[in-house]
PDB file of C-alpha atoms in Angstrom:
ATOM      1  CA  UNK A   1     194.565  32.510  45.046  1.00 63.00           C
ATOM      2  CA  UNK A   2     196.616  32.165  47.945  1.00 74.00           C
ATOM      3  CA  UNK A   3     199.606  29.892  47.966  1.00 79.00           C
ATOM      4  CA  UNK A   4     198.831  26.688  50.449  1.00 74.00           C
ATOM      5  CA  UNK A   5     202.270  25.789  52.638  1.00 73.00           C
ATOM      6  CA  UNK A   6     203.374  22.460  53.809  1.00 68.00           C
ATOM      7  CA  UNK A   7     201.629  21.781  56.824  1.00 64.00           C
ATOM      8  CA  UNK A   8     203.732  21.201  59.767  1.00 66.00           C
ATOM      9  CA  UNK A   9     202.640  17.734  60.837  1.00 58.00           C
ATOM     10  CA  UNK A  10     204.355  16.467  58.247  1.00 56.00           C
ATOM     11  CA  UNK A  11     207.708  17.542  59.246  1.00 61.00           C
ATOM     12  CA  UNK A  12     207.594  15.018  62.360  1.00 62.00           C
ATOM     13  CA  UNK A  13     210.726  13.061  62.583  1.00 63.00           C
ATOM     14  CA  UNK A  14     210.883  11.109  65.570  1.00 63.00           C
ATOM     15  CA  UNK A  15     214.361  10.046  67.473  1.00 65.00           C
ATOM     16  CA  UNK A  16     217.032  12.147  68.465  1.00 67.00           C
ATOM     17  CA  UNK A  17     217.563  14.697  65.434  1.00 67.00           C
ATOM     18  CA  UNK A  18     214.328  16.095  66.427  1.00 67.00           C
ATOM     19  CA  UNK A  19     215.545  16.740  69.836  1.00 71.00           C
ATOM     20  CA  UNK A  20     216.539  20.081  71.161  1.00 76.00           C
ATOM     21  CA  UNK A  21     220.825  20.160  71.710  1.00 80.00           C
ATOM     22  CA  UNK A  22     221.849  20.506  74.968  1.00 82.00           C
ATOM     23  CA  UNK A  23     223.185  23.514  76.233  1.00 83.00           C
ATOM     24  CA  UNK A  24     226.654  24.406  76.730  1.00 89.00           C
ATOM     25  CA  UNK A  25     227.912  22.879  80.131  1.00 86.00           C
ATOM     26  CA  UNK A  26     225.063  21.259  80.549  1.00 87.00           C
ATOM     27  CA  UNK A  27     224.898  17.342  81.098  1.00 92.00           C
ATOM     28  CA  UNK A  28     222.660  14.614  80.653  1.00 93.00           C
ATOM     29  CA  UNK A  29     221.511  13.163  84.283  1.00 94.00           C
ATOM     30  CA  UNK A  30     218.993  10.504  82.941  1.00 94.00           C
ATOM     31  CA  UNK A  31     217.560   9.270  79.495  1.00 94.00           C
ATOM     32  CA  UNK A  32     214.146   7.579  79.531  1.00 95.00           C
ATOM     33  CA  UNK A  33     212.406   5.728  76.475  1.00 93.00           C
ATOM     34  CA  UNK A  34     209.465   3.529  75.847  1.00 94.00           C
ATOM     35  CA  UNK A  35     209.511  -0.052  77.647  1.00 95.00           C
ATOM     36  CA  UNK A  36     209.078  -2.786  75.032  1.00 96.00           C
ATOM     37  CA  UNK A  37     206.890  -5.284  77.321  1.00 96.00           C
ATOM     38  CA  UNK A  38     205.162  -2.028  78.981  1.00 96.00           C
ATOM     39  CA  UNK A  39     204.211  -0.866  75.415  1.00 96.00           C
ATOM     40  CA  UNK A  40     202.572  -4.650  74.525  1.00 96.00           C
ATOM     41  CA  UNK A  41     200.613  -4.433  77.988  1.00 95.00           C
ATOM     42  CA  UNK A  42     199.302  -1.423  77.453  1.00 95.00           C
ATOM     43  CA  UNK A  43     197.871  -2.331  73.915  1.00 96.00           C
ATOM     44  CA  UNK A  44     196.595  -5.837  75.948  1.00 96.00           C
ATOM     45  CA  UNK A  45     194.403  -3.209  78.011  1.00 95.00           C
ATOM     46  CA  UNK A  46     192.710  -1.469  75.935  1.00 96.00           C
ATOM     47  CA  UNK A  47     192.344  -4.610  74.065  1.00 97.00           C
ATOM     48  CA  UNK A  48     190.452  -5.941  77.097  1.00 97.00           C
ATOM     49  CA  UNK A  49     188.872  -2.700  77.963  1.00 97.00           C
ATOM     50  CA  UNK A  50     187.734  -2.291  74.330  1.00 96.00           C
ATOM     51  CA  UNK A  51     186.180  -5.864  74.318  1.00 97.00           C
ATOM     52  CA  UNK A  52     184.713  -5.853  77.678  1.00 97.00           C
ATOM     53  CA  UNK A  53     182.871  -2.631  76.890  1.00 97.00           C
ATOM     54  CA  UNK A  54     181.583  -3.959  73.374  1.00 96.00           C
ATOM     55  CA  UNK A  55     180.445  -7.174  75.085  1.00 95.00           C
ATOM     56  CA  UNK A  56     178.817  -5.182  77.857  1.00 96.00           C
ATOM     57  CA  UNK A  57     177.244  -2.846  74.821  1.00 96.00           C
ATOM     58  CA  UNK A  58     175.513  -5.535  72.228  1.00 95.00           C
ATOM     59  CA  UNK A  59     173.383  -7.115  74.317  1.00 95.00           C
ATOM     60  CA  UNK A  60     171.456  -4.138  75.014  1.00 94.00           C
ATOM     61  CA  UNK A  61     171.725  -3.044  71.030  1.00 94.00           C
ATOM     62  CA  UNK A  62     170.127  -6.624  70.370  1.00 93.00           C
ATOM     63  CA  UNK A  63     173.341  -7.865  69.246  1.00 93.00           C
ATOM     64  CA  UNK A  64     174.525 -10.339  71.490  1.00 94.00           C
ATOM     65  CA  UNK A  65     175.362 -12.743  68.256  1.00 95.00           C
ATOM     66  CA  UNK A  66     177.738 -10.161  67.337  1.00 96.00           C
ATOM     67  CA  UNK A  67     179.948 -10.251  69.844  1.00 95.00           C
ATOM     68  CA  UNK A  68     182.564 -12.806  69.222  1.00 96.00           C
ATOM     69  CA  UNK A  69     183.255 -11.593  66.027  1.00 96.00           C
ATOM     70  CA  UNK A  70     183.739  -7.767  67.757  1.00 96.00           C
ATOM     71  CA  UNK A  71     185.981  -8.974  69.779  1.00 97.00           C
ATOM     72  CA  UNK A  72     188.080 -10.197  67.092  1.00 97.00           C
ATOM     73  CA  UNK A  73     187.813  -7.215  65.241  1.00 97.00           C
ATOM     74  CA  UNK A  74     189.739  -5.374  68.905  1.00 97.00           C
ATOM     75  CA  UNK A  75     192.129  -7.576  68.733  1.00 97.00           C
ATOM     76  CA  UNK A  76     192.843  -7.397  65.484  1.00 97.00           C
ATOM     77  CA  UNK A  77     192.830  -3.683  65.349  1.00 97.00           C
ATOM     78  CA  UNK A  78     194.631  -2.572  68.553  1.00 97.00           C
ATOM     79  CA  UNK A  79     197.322  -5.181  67.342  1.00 97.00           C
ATOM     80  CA  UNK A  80     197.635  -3.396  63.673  1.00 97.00           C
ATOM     81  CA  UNK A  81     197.879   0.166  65.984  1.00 96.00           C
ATOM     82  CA  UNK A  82     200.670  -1.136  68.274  1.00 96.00           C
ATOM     83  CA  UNK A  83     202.276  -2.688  65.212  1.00 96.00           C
ATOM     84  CA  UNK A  84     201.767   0.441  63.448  1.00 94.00           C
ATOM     85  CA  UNK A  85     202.600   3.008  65.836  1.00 92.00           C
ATOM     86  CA  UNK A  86     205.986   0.702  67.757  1.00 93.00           C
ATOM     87  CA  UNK A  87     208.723   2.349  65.674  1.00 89.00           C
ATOM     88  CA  UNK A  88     207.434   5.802  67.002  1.00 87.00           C
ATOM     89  CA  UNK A  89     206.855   5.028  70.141  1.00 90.00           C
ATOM     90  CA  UNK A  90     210.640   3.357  70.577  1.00 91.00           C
ATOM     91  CA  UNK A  91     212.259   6.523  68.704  1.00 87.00           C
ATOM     92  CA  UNK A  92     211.062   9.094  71.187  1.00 88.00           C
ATOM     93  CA  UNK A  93     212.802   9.672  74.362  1.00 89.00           C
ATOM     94  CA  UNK A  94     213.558  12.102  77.233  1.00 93.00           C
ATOM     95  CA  UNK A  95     216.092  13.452  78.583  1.00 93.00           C
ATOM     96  CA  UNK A  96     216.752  14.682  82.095  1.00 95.00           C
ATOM     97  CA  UNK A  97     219.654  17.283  82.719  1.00 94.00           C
ATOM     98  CA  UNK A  98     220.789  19.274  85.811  1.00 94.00           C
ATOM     99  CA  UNK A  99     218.254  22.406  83.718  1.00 93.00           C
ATOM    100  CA  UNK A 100     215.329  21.245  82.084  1.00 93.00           C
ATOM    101  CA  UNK A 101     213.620  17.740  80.559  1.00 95.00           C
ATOM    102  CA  UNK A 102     214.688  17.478  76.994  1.00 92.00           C
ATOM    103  CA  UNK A 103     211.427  15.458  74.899  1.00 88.00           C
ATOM    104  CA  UNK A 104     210.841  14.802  71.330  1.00 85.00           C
ATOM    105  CA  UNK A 105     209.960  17.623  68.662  1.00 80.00           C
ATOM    106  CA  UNK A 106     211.837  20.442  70.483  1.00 80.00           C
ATOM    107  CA  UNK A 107     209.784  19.872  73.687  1.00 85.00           C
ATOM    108  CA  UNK A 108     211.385  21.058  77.131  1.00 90.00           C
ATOM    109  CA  UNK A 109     210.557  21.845  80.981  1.00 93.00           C
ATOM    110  CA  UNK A 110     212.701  23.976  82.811  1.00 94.00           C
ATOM    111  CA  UNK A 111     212.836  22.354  85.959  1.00 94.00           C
ATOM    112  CA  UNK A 112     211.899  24.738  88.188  1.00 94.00           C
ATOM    113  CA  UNK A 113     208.907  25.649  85.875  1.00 95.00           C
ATOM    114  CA  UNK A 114     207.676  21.678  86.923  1.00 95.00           C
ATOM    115  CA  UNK A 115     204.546  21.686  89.260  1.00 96.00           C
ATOM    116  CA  UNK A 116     203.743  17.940  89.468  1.00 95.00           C
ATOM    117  CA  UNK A 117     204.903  14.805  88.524  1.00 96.00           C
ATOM    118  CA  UNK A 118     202.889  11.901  88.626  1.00 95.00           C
ATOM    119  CA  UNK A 119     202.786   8.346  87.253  1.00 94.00           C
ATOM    120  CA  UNK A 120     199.327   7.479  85.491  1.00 89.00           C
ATOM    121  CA  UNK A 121     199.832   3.591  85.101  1.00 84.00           C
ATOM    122  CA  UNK A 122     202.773   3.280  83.270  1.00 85.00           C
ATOM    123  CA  UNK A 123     203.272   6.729  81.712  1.00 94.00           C
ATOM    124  CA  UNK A 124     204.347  10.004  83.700  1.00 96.00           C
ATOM    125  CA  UNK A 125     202.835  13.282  83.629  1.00 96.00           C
ATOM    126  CA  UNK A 126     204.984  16.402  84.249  1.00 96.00           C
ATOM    127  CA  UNK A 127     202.719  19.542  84.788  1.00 96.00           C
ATOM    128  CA  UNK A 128     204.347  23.024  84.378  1.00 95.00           C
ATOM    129  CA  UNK A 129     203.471  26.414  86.539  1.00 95.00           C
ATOM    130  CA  UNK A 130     201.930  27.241  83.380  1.00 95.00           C
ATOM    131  CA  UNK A 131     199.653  24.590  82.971  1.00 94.00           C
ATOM    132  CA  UNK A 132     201.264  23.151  80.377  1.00 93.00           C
ATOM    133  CA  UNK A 133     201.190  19.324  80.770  1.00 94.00           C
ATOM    134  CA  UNK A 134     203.502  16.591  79.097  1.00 94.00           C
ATOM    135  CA  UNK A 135     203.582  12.887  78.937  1.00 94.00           C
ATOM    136  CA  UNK A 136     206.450  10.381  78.849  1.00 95.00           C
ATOM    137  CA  UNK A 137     204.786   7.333  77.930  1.00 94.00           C
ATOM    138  CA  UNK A 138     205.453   3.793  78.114  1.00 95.00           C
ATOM    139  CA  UNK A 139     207.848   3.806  80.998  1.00 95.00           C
ATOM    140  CA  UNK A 140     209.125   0.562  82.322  1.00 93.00           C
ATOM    141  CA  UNK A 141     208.890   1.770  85.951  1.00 94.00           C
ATOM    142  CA  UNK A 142     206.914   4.650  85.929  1.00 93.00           C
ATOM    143  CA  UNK A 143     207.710   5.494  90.082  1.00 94.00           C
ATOM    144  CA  UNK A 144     211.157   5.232  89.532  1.00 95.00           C
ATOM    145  CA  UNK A 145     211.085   7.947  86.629  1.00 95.00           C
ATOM    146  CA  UNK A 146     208.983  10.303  88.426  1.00 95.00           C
ATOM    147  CA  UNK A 147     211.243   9.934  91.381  1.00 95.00           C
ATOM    148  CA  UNK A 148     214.556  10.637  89.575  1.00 96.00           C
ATOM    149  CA  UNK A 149     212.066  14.085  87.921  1.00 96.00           C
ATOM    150  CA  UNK A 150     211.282  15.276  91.324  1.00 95.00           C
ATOM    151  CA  UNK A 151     215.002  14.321  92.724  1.00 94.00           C
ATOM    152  CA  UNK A 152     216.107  16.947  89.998  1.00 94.00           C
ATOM    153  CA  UNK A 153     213.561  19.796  90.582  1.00 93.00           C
ATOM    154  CA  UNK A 154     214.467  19.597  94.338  1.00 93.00           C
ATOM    155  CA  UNK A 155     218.214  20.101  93.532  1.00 91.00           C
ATOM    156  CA  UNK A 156     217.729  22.407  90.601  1.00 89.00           C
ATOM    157  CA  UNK A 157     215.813  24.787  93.623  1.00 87.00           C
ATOM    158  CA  UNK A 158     218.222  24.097  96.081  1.00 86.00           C
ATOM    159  CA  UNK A 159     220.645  25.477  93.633  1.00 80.00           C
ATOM    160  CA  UNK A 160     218.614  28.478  92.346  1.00 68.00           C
ATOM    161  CA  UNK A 161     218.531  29.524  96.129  1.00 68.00           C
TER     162      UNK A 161
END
C-alpha cells in the first residue's frame, strides 16, 4: 500500500516567515496589510447581503415565520467567521519593491509581468500577462494601493527600457 504524505495545506503559516526574502539590493517601496475597520465592514456586508437574500427567499419557500430567526443565525455565523478567520487575515501582507510584489506563502509578481490593477471594493486585484490573478484583501484605501502598484510598474518599465 502506498505511503500517504502530509498534505500541503497544512503547512500554511501565515505572517512574514512564510514570505519570500527579498533579493539582494533590492528594497522594500511599500508594505500593505489588512485594515482592521475595513475587515469588520466587509463581514457587516455580507451580513446584510446574506440576510436580505434569506428574507427575500422564505417567503416564497412558505417560510416567512422563519425569518427572524435566519437572520440571527447570519449574524451569528458571519461574526464566528470574522472572529475565526481575523488572526489570518491581519498576519498576511504585501510587499511592494522596485522588482516584484512580495505576498504571503511564497507568492510574487514581477512587475512588469502585471497587466491590471484594480480595486474591487476594498480589496485589489493584480492580474499577470499570464492570467494569473491575485488579491490583496482588506485594504484600508483600496485606490491608494492600486495607485502606488501601477506607480511601480510604470517605473519598473521605464527602467527596463
Amino acid at each position: 500500500m502506498p505511503e500517504l504524505g502530509r498534505d500541503e495545506v497544512h503547512n500554511y503559516r501565515p505572517g512574514p516567515q512564510s514570505e519570500s526574502p527579498l533579493d539582494e539590493g533590492e528594497t522594500v517601496i511599500a508594505i500593505f496589510s489588512a485594515d482592521r475597520k475595513r475587515y469588520w465592514k466587509d463581514h457587516a456586508a455580507m451580513a446584510v447581503i446574506g440576510s436580505v437574500a434569506i428574507s427575500a427567499v422564505l417567503p416564497f419557500l412558505g417560510n416567512a415565520d422563519q425569518i427572524p430567526v435566519a437572520i440571527l443565525a447570519i449574524l451569528l455565523g458571519i461574526g464566528a467567521r470574522g472572529a475565526y478567520f481575523a488572526s489570518e487575515a491581519f498576519a498576511r501582507r504585501w510587499q511592494l519593491t522596485e522588482r516584484r510584489l512580495i505576498g504571503p506563502q511564497g507568492q510574487s509578481v514581477i512587475l512588469l509581468e502585471i497587466k491590471t490593477v484594480r480595486r474591487l471594493f476594498g480589496d485589489v486585484q493584480v492580474v499577470t500577462r499570464s492570467g494569473a490573478k491575485h488579491l490583496i484583501k482588506h485594504l484600508g484605501d483600496g485606490q491608494a494601493v492600486a495607485d502606488r502598484i501601477e506607480t511601480a510598474c510604470k517605473r519598473r518599465a521605464m527602467v527596463a527600457i
